[in-house]
Coordinates of C-alpha atoms in Angstrom, one line a residue:
X197 CA 103.6 100.8 102.7
X198 CA 103.7 100.3 106.3
X199 CA 101.0 99.6 108.7
X200 CA 101.2 100.4 112.4
X201 CA 98.4 98.7 114.4
X202 CA 99.6 100.0 117.9
X203 CA 96.7 102.6 118.4
X204 CA 94.1 99.6 117.7
X205 CA 95.7 97.5 120.5
X206 CA 94.6 97.3 124.3
X207 CA 96.7 99.1 126.8
X208 CA 98.0 95.7 128.0
X209 CA 99.2 94.7 124.6
X210 CA 100.6 98.1 123.8
X211 CA 103.0 97.6 126.8
X212 CA 104.2 94.2 125.5
X213 CA 104.8 95.9 122.3
X214 CA 107.0 98.7 123.5
X215 CA 110.4 97.0 123.9
X216 CA 110.5 96.0 120.3
X217 CA 109.1 99.3 119.0
X218 CA 111.9 100.9 120.9
X219 CA 114.5 98.8 119.1
X220 CA 112.9 99.9 115.7
X221 CA 113.1 103.5 116.8
X222 CA 116.9 103.2 118.0
X223 CA 117.8 101.5 114.8
X224 CA 116.1 104.3 112.6
X225 CA 117.9 107.0 114.5
X226 CA 121.2 105.2 113.9
X227 CA 120.7 105.1 110.3
X228 CA 119.6 108.7 110.0
X229 CA 122.6 109.8 112.0
X230 CA 125.0 107.8 109.7
X231 CA 123.2 109.2 106.7
X232 CA 123.5 112.9 108.1
X233 CA 127.2 112.3 108.8
X234 CA 127.9 111.1 105.2
X235 CA 126.0 113.9 103.7
X236 CA 127.9 116.5 105.9
X237 CA 131.3 115.0 104.8
X238 CA 130.3 115.0 101.2
X239 CA 130.5 111.4 100.9
X240 CA 127.0 110.4 99.8
X241 CA 126.7 109.3 96.3
X242 CA 123.1 110.1 95.9
X243 CA 120.3 108.1 97.4
X244 CA 119.8 105.5 94.9
X245 CA 123.4 104.7 94.1
X246 CA 124.8 104.8 97.7
X247 CA 121.9 102.8 99.0
X248 CA 122.3 100.1 96.1
X249 CA 126.1 99.9 96.5
X250 CA 125.7 99.7 100.4
X251 CA 123.4 96.7 99.9
X252 CA 125.8 95.1 97.6
X253 CA 128.5 95.3 100.4
X254 CA 126.2 93.7 103.0
X255 CA 126.2 90.2 103.9
X256 CA 123.6 88.1 102.5
X257 CA 123.0 86.3 105.5
X258 CA 121.2 88.9 107.4
X259 CA 119.9 87.8 110.9
X260 CA 116.6 89.2 112.2
X261 CA 115.2 89.8 115.7
X262 CA 112.3 87.5 116.5
X263 CA 109.1 89.0 115.3
X264 CA 106.6 87.1 117.5
X265 CA 106.2 86.5 121.3
X266 CA 107.8 83.4 122.4
X267 CA 104.4 82.2 124.0
X268 CA 102.3 83.3 121.3
X269 CA 103.0 81.7 117.9
X270 CA 101.8 83.8 115.0
X271 CA 101.9 87.0 116.9
X272 CA 103.6 90.3 116.1
X273 CA 105.8 91.8 118.9
X274 CA 105.9 95.3 117.5
X275 CA 102.8 95.9 115.8
X276 CA 104.4 97.0 112.6
X277 CA 103.5 95.3 109.3
X278 CA 104.7 95.9 105.7
X279 CA 102.8 95.2 102.6
X280 CA 104.1 91.8 101.2
X281 CA 101.6 91.1 98.4
X282 CA 98.6 92.6 96.6
X283 CA 95.9 91.0 94.5
X284 CA 94.2 93.3 92.0
X285 CA 91.2 93.0 89.5
X286 CA 91.3 94.9 86.4
X287 CA 87.8 95.2 84.5
X288 CA 84.4 96.8 84.8
X289 CA 82.7 94.1 87.0
X290 CA 83.6 91.4 89.3
X291 CA 82.3 88.8 86.8
X292 CA 84.4 89.8 84.0
X293 CA 88.1 91.1 83.8
X294 CA 91.5 89.9 85.0
X295 CA 93.3 89.2 88.3
X296 CA 97.0 90.1 88.7
X297 CA 99.3 89.5 91.5
X298 CA 101.9 91.8 92.8
X299 CA 104.6 90.5 95.3
X300 CA 107.2 92.5 97.3
X301 CA 110.9 91.6 96.4
X302 CA 113.8 93.3 98.3
X303 CA 115.0 96.9 98.0
X304 CA 111.7 98.3 97.3
X305 CA 111.1 96.4 94.0
X306 CA 107.9 94.5 93.1
X307 CA 107.2 91.5 90.8
X308 CA 104.0 91.9 88.7
X309 CA 102.6 88.3 88.2
X310 CA 100.3 88.6 85.2
X311 CA 99.5 85.0 84.2
X312 CA 102.9 83.6 82.9
X313 CA 104.3 87.1 82.4
X314 CA 106.6 88.4 85.3
X315 CA 107.8 92.1 85.3
X316 CA 109.5 94.2 87.8
X317 CA 107.8 97.4 88.9
X318 CA 108.5 100.2 91.5
X319 CA 106.8 100.9 94.7
X320 CA 105.2 104.0 92.9
X321 CA 103.3 101.7 90.6
X322 CA 101.8 99.7 93.6
X323 CA 100.7 102.9 95.1
X324 CA 98.5 103.6 92.1
X325 CA 96.5 100.5 92.4
X326 CA 93.4 102.3 93.4
X327 CA 91.1 101.6 90.3
X328 CA 89.4 104.3 88.1
X329 CA 88.2 103.5 84.5
X330 CA 89.7 100.2 83.6
X331 CA 92.7 100.2 85.9
X332 CA 93.6 97.8 88.5
X333 CA 92.0 98.1 91.8
X334 CA 93.5 96.6 95.1
X335 CA 91.3 93.6 95.9
X336 CA 93.3 91.8 98.8
X337 CA 96.3 93.2 100.8
X338 CA 98.6 90.8 102.5
X339 CA 100.8 92.1 105.3
X340 CA 103.7 90.5 107.0
X341 CA 105.4 91.5 110.2
X342 CA 108.0 94.1 109.7
X343 CA 111.4 92.4 110.5
X344 CA 114.3 94.1 112.5
X345 CA 117.9 93.4 111.5
X346 CA 120.0 92.3 114.3
X347 CA 123.0 94.9 114.6
X348 CA 126.1 93.0 114.8
X349 CA 128.5 94.4 117.2
X350 CA 131.4 95.3 114.6
X351 CA 128.7 97.2 112.8
X352 CA 128.0 99.1 115.9
X353 CA 131.5 99.9 116.5
X354 CA 132.8 100.4 113.0
X355 CA 131.9 103.5 110.9
X356 CA 130.3 102.7 107.7
X357 CA 132.5 103.6 104.7
X358 CA 130.7 104.8 101.7
X359 CA 131.1 102.5 98.6
X360 CA 133.5 103.6 96.0
X361 CA 132.5 104.7 92.5
X362 CA 133.8 101.3 91.2
X363 CA 131.7 99.3 93.8
X364 CA 128.8 101.4 92.7
X365 CA 129.1 100.7 89.1
X366 CA 129.8 97.1 89.6
X367 CA 126.6 96.7 91.6
X368 CA 124.6 98.5 89.0
X369 CA 125.9 96.2 86.3
X370 CA 125.1 93.0 88.5
X371 CA 121.7 94.3 89.3
X372 CA 121.1 95.1 85.6
X373 CA 122.0 91.5 84.6
X374 CA 120.0 90.0 87.4
X375 CA 117.0 91.9 86.4
X376 CA 117.5 90.7 82.7
X377 CA 117.6 87.1 83.7
X378 CA 114.8 87.2 86.3
X379 CA 112.8 83.9 86.3
X380 CA 109.9 83.1 88.4
X381 CA 111.0 81.7 91.6
X382 CA 110.0 81.7 95.4
X383 CA 110.0 85.2 96.3
X384 CA 110.5 85.4 100.0
X385 CA 110.1 82.2 101.8
X386 CA 109.9 83.9 105.2
X387 CA 106.9 86.0 104.6
X388 CA 104.1 85.0 107.2
X389 CA 100.7 86.2 107.3
X390 CA 100.0 86.7 110.9
X391 CA 97.2 87.9 113.0
X392 CA 97.3 90.4 115.9
X393 CA 95.2 90.6 118.9
X394 CA 92.8 93.5 119.4
X395 CA 91.4 92.2 122.8

């Protein structure tokens, strides 16, 4: 659900995008190395549970690197975007049918906003919004700049300890109760629809 606009940019803009893109690559390599180490040591609980419990252990106040150039408000300093929301139409013609909104939440979950009915769905269901028969067809896609978490010094120095089975179970219980009590609320106040420069 990522969009990389780098190849559509001018050479001059590509050079300006390179430093932040390098930071993204370095962070991804660190994450992959940590995961490989945990797998080798037999400490990985399984992708879903380990990831979910690790998220539970993280500080809620995550800080991000700036996503725009200082001298260009509304720009994107990496060229990376991620899908933030989708508007779909379900019906046989544009004059009849029904419109539904789909909004990205955290951790790969999405909210389906069908009038006053809000339900949680997975990324897999978003990927199926391609129409066919009477199924939803994506009508408008809204992308936001991909955000890069700031690496805290203690995170870089300390080894990440895998969550215990008890922490994992407690997280799963909290997640289940939160999903059960989900109410419509502002989803992600920092989603910003930005433009990028092709010239």
